[in-house]
Tab-separated table of C-alpha atoms and ligand atoms in Angstrom:
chain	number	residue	atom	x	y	z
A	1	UNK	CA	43.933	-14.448	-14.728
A	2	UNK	CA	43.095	-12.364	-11.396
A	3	UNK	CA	39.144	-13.399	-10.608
A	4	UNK	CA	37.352	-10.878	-9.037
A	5	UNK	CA	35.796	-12.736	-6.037
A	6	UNK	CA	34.133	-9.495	-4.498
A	7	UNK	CA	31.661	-6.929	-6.203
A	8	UNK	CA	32.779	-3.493	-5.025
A	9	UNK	CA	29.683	-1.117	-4.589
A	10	UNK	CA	31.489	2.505	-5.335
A	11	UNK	CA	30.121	5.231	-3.474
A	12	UNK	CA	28.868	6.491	-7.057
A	13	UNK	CA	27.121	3.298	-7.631
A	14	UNK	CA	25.326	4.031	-4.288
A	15	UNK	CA	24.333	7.266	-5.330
A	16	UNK	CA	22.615	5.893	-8.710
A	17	UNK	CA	20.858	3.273	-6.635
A	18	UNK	CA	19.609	5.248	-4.060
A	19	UNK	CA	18.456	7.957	-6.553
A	20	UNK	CA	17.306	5.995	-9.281
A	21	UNK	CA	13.273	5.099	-7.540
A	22	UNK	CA	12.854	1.468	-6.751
A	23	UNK	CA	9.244	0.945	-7.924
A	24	UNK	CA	8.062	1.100	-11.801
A	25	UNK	CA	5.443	3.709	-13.319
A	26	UNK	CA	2.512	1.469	-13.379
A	27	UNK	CA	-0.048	2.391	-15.968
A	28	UNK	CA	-3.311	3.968	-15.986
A	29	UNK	CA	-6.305	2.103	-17.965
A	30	UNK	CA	-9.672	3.602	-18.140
A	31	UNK	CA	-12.553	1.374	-17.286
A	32	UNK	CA	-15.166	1.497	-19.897
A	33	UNK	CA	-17.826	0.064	-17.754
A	34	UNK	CA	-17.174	1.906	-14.791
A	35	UNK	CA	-16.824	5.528	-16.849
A	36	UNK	CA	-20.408	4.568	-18.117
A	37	UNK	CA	-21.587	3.590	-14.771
A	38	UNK	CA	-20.361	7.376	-13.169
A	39	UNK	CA	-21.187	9.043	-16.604
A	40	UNK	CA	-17.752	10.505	-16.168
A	41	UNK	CA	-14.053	8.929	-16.647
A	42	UNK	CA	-13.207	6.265	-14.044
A	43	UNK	CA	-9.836	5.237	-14.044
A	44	UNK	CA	-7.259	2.495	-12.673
A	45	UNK	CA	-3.887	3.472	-11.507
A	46	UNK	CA	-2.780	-0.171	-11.449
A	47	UNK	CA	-0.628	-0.385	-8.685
A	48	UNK	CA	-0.512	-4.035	-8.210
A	49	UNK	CA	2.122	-4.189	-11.408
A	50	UNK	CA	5.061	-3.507	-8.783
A	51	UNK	CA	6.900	-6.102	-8.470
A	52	UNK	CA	6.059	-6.894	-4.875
A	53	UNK	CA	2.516	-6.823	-5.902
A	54	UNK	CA	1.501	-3.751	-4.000
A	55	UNK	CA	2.065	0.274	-4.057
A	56	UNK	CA	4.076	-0.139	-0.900
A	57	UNK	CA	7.665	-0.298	-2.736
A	58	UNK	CA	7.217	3.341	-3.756
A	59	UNK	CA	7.497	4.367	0.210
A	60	UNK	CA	8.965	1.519	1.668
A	61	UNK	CA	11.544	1.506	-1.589
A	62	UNK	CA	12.471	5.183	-0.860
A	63	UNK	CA	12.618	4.485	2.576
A	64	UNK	CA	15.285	1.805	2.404
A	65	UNK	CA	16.971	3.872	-0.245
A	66	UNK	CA	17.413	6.597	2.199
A	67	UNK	CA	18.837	4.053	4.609
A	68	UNK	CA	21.695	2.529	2.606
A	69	UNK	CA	22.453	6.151	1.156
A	70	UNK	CA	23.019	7.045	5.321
A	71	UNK	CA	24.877	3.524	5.721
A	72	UNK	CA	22.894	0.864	6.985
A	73	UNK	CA	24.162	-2.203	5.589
A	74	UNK	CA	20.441	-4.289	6.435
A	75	UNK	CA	17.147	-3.248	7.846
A	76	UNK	CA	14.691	-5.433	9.765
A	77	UNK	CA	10.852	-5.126	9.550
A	78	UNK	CA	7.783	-6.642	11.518
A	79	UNK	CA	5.307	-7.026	8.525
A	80	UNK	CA	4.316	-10.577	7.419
A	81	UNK	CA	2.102	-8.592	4.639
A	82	UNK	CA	2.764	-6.711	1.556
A	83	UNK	CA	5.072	-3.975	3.679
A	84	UNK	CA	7.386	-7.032	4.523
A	85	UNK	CA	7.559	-7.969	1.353
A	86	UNK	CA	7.984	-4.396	-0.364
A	87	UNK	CA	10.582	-3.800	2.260
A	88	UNK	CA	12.512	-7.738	1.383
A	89	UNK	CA	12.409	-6.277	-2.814
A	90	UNK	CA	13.896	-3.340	-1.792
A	91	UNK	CA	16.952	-4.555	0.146
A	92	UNK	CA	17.596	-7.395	-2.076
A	93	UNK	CA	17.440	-4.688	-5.267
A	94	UNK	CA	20.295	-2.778	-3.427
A	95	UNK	CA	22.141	-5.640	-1.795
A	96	UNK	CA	21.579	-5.444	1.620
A	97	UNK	CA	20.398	-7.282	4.277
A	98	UNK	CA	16.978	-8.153	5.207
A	99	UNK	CA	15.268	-9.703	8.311
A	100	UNK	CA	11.057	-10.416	8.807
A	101	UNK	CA	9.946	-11.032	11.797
A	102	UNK	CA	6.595	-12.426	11.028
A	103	UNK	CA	4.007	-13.761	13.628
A	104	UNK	CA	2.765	-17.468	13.185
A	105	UNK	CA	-0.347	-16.199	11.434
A	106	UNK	CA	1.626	-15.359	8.440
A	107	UNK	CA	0.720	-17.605	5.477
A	108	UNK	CA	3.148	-19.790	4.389
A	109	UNK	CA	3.505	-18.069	0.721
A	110	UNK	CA	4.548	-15.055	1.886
A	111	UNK	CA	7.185	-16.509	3.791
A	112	UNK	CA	8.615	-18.660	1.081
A	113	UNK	CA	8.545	-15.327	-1.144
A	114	UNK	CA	10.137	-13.632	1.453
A	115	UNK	CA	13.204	-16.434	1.734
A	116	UNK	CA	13.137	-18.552	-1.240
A	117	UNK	CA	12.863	-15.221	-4.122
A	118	UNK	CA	13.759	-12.209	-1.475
A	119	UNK	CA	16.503	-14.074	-0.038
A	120	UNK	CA	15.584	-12.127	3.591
A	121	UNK	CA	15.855	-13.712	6.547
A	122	UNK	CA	12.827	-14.779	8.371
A	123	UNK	CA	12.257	-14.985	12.010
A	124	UNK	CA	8.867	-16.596	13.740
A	125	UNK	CA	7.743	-14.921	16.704
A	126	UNK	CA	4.722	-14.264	18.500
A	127	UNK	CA	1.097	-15.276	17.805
A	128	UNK	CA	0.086	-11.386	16.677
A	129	UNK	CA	1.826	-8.222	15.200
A	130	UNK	CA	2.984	-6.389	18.361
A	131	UNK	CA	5.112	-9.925	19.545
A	132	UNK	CA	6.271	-9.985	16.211
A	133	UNK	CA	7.135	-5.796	16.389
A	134	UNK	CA	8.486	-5.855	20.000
A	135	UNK	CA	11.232	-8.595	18.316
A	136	UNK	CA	11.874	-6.813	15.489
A	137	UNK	CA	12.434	-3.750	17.418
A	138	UNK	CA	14.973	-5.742	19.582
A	139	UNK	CA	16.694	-7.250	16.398
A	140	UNK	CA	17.176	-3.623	14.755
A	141	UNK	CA	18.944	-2.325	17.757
A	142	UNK	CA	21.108	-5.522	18.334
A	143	UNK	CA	21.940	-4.639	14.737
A	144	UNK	CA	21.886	-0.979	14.492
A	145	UNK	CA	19.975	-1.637	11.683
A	146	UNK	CA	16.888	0.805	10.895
A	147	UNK	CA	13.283	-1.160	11.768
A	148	UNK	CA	11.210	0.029	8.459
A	149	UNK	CA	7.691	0.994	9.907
A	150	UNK	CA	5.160	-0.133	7.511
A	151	UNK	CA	2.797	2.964	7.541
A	152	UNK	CA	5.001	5.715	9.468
A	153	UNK	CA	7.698	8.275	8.517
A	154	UNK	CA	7.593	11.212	6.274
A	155	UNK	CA	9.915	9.496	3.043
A	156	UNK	CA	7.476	6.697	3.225
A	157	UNK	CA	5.260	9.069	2.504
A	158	UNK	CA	6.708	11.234	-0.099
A	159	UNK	CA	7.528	7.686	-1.796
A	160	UNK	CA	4.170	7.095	-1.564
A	161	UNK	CA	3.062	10.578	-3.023
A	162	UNK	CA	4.969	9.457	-6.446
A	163	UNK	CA	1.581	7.942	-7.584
A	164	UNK	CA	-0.047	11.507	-8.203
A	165	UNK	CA	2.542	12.788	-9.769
A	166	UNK	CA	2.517	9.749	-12.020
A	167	UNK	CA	-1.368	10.229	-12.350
A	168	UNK	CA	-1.264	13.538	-13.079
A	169	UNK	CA	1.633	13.271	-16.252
A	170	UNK	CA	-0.398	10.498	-17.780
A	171	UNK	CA	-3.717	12.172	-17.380
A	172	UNK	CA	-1.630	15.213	-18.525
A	173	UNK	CA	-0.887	13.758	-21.670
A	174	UNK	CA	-4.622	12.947	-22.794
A	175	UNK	CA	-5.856	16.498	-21.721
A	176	UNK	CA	-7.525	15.532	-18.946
A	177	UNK	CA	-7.074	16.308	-14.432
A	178	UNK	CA	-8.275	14.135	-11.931
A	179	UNK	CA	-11.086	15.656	-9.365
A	180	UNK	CA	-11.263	13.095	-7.213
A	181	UNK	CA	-8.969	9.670	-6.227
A	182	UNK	CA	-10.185	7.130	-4.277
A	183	UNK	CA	-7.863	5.217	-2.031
A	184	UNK	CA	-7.587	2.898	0.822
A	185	UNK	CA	-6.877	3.089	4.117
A	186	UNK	CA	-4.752	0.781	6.871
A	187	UNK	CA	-2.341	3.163	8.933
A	188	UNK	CA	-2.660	5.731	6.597
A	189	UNK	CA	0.668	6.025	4.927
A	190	UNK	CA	-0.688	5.671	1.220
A	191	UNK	CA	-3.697	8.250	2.256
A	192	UNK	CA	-0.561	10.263	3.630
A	193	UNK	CA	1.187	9.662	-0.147
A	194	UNK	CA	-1.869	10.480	-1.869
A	195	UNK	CA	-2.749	14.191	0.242
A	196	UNK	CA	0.993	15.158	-0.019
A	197	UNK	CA	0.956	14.473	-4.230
A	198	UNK	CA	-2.154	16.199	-4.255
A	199	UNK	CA	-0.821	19.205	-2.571
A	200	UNK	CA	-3.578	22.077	-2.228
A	201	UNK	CA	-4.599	22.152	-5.743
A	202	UNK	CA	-8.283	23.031	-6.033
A	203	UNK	CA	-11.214	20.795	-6.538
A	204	UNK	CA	-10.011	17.205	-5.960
A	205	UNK	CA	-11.790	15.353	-3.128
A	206	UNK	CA	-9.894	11.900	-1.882
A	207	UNK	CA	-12.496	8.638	-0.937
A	208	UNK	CA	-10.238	6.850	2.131
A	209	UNK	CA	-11.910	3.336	1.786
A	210	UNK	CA	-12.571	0.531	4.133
A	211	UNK	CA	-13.890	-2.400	5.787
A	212	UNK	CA	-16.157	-2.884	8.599
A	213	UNK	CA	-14.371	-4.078	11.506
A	214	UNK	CA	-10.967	-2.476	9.432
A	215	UNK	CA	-12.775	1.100	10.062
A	216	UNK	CA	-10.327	2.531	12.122
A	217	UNK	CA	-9.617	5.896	10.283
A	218	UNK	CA	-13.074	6.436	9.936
A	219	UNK	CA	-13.771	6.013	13.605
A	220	UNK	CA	-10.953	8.026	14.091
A	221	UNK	CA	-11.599	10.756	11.639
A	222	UNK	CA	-15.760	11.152	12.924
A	223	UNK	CA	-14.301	11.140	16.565
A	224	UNK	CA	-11.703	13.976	15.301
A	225	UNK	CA	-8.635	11.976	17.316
A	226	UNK	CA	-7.266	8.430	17.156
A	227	UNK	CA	-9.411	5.835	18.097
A	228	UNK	CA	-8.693	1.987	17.946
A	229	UNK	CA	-10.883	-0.594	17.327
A	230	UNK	CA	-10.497	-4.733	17.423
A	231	UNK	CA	-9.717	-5.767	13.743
A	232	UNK	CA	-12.211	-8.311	12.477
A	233	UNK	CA	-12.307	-8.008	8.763
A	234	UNK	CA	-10.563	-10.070	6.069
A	235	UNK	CA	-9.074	-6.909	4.734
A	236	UNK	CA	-5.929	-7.509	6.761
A	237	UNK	CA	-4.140	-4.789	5.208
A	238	UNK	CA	-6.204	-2.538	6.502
A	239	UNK	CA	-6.011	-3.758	10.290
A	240	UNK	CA	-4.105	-1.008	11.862
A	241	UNK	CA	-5.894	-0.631	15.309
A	242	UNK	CA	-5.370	2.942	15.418
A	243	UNK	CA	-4.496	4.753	12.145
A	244	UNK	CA	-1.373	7.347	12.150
A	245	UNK	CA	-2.279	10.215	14.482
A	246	UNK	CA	-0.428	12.462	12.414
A	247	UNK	CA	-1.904	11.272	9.273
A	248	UNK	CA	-5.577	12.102	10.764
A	249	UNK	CA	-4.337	15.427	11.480
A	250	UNK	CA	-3.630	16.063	7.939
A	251	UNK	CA	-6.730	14.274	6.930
A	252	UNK	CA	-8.779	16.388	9.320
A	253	UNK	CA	-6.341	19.428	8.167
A	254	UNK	CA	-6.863	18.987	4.576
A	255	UNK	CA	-10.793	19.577	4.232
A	256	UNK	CA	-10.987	17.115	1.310
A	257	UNK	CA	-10.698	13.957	2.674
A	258	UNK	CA	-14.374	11.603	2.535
A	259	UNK	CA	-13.830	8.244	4.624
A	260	UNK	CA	-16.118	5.449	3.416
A	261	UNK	CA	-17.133	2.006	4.840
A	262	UNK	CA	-18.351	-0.924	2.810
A	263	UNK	CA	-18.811	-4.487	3.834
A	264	UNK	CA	-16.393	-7.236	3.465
A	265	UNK	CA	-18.859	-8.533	0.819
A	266	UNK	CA	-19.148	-5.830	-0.937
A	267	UNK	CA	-15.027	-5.588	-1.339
A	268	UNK	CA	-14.780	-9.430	-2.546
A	269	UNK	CA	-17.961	-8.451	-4.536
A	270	UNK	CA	-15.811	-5.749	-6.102
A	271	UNK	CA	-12.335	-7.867	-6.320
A	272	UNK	CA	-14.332	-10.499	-8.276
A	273	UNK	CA	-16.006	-7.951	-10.395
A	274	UNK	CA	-12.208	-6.289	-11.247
A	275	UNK	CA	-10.874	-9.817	-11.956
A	276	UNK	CA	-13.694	-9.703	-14.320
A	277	UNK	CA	-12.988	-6.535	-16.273
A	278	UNK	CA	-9.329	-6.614	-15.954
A	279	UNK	CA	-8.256	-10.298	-15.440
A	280	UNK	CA	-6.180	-9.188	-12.232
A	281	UNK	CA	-6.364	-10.532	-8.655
A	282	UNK	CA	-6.051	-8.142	-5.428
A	283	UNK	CA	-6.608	-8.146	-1.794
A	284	UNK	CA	-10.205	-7.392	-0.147
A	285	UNK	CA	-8.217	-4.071	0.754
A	286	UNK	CA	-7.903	-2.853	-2.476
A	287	UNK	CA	-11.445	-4.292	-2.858
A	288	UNK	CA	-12.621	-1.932	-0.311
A	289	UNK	CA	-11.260	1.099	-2.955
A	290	UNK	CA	-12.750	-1.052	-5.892
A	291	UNK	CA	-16.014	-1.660	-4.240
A	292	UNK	CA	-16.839	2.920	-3.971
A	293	UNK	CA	-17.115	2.544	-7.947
A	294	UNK	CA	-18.708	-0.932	-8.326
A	295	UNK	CA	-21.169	-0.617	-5.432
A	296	UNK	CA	-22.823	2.356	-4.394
A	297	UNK	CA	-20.590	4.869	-4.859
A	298	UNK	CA	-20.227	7.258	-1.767
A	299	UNK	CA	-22.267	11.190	-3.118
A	300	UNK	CA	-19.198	13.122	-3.090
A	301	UNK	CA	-18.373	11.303	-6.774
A	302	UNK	CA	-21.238	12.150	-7.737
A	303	UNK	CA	-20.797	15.271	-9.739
A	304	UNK	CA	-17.447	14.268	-10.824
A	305	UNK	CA	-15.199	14.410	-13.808
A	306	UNK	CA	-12.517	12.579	-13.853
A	307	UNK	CA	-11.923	9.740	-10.900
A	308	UNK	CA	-8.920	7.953	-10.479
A	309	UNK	CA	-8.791	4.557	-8.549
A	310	UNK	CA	-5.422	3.831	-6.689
A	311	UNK	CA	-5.851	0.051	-7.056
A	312	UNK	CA	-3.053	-0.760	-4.562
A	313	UNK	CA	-3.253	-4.335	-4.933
A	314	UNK	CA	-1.698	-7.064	-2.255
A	315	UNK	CA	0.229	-9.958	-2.774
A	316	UNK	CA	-1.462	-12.194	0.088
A	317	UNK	CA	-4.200	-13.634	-1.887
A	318	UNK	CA	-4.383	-16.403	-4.303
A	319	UNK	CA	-7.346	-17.997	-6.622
A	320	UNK	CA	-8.257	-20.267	-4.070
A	321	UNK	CA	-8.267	-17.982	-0.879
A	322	UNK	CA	-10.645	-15.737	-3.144
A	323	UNK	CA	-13.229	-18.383	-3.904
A	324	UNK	CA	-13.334	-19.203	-0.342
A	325	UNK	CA	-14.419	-15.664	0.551
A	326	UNK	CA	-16.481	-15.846	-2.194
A	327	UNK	CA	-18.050	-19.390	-1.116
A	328	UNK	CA	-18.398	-17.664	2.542
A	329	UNK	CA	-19.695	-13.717	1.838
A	330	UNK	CA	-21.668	-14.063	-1.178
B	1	LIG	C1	-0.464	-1.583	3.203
B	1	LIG	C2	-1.657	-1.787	2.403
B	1	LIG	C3	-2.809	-1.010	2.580
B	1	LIG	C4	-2.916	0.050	3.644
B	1	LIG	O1	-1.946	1.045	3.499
B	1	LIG	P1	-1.639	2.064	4.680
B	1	LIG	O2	-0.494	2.846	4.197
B	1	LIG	O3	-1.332	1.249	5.899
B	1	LIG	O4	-2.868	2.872	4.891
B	1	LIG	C5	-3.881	-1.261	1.769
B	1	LIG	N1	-3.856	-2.200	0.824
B	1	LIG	C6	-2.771	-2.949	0.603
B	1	LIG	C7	-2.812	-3.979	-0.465
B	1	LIG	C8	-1.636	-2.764	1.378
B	1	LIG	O5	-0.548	-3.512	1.162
């Protein structure tokens, strides 16, 4: 009997794939404590259930879709973070080709992830991002391969904007509309995601979250134009230098965005305090989001009805990385 050696993708197969989302509906638990806290319901749109461990497959997953549906047969990214990683699930869900160019820096879990379970191909280079980028960028064109930016390009962002519309059916179904989300911000694709879902309904502020010494956007946003700072927080998914211009134009645009700025203590503080209530793990970034509910939370939520958390998660953490920062900040 004939064995078929080969798997032959159909151009109808393609279609499915690269139509069918990449990234799961992730639920949406309200937190008892933190609805009695606010006097009004708080709740978590738990991102860090994708499978890559962050909300960057909706984008990035979309993103990749788009480029096998014009083609491309790999793609190459710079990201030795959760963008990396989203991008790595993505290709290896549709069968293509992945390379990571990761600086030295990158811990050494991410990069058996990204070869050992991903099966992408990883490439060292460079001591920081941009050596790592400026290969990458090389790599793609060597390849003709698309280089999948990990904040930039308008289907990351309509990938991205998935969340809302996710929020907004299951919200739907118990009678209830969100007036304000609170999310964080790197680059600014998610915030990008979150104002395009959003739309211009009325009445629903967004909190953009983040470190000290991550606070790019809100440098940015006060000084009405990009600005770029040196990154020296622990939230290193939120060290973009300079955040998206266009992004801060729509922010700016929008009249409903709030930028906020807590410690690094005060996101591990909040981390530690979610592992707590929910017995789930995420990065100091997400902490920075986490931390506008269990800290002080900024005035605009005060008068609120119904908040919804994007708790965007991060795969580069573990147990013992936490109680370090814990052992350190607090
Ligand atoms: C990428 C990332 C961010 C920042 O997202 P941007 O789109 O760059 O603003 C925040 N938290 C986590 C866990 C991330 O992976």
């Amino acid at each position: 009997m004939a064995r078929r050696t080969t798997l032959v993708i159909t151009a109808a197969a393609v279609r499915a794939l690269t139509t069918t989302p990449l990234h799961d509906v992730t639920p949406l638990i309200r937190s008892a404590p933190l609805s009695t806290k606010l006097g009004c319901d708080v709740f978590f749109k738990m991102d860090c259930a994708q499978p890559p461990g962050s909300f960057k497959l909706r984008g990035i997953g979309a993103t990749v879709s788009e480029a096998v549906a014009n083609g491309a047969d790999g793609v190459v990214s710079s990201s030795g973070g959760n963008a990396g990683l989203a991008t790595a699930h993505a290709a290896r869900t549709l069968g293509i080709a992945c390379t990571v160019v990761l600086p030295t820096t990158t811990p050494e879990s991410v990069r058996r992830t990204l070869e050992r379970d991903y099966g992408a191909k990883v490439v060292v280079e460079g001591g920081v991002w941009d050596e790592a980028n400026e290969r990458a960028k090389q790599l793609a064109q060597e390849s003709h391969r698309p280089l999948v930016h990990p904040f930039e390009g308008p289907t990351t962002w309509t990938g991205h904007a998935t969340v809302v519309a996710e929020v907004d059916a299951q919200l739907g179904a118990l009678g209830l509309a969100m007036d304000a989300i609170v999310c964080c911000v790197g680059g600014g694709g998610l915030l990008a995601g979150v104002l395009e879902g959003v739309g211009d309904r009325d009445d629903c502020v967004v909190v953009a979250a983040e470190t000290v010494g991550a606070d790019s956007f809100a440098k940015s946003f006060a000084a009405r134009k990009p600005v770029t700072i040196p990154i020296t927080s622990i939230a290193k998914s939120l060290g973009a230098g300079t955040p998206s211009p266009t992004v801060l134009k729509n922010a700016l645009a929008s009249n409903r965005v709030h930028p906020h700025v807590v410690s690094d203590a005060a996101a591990v503080r909040a981390c530690v305090a979610f592992a707590d209530e929910r017995r789930v793990l995420v990065e100091p970034a997400c902490g920075a989001a986490l931390a506008c509910l269990y800290g002080e939370p900024p005035s605009v939520l005060e008068d609120r009805r119904c908040v919804v958390v994007e708790v965007c998660g991060g795969a580069v953490v573990g147990v013992e990385q936490m109680n370090a920062w814990v052992g350190e900040l607090l």
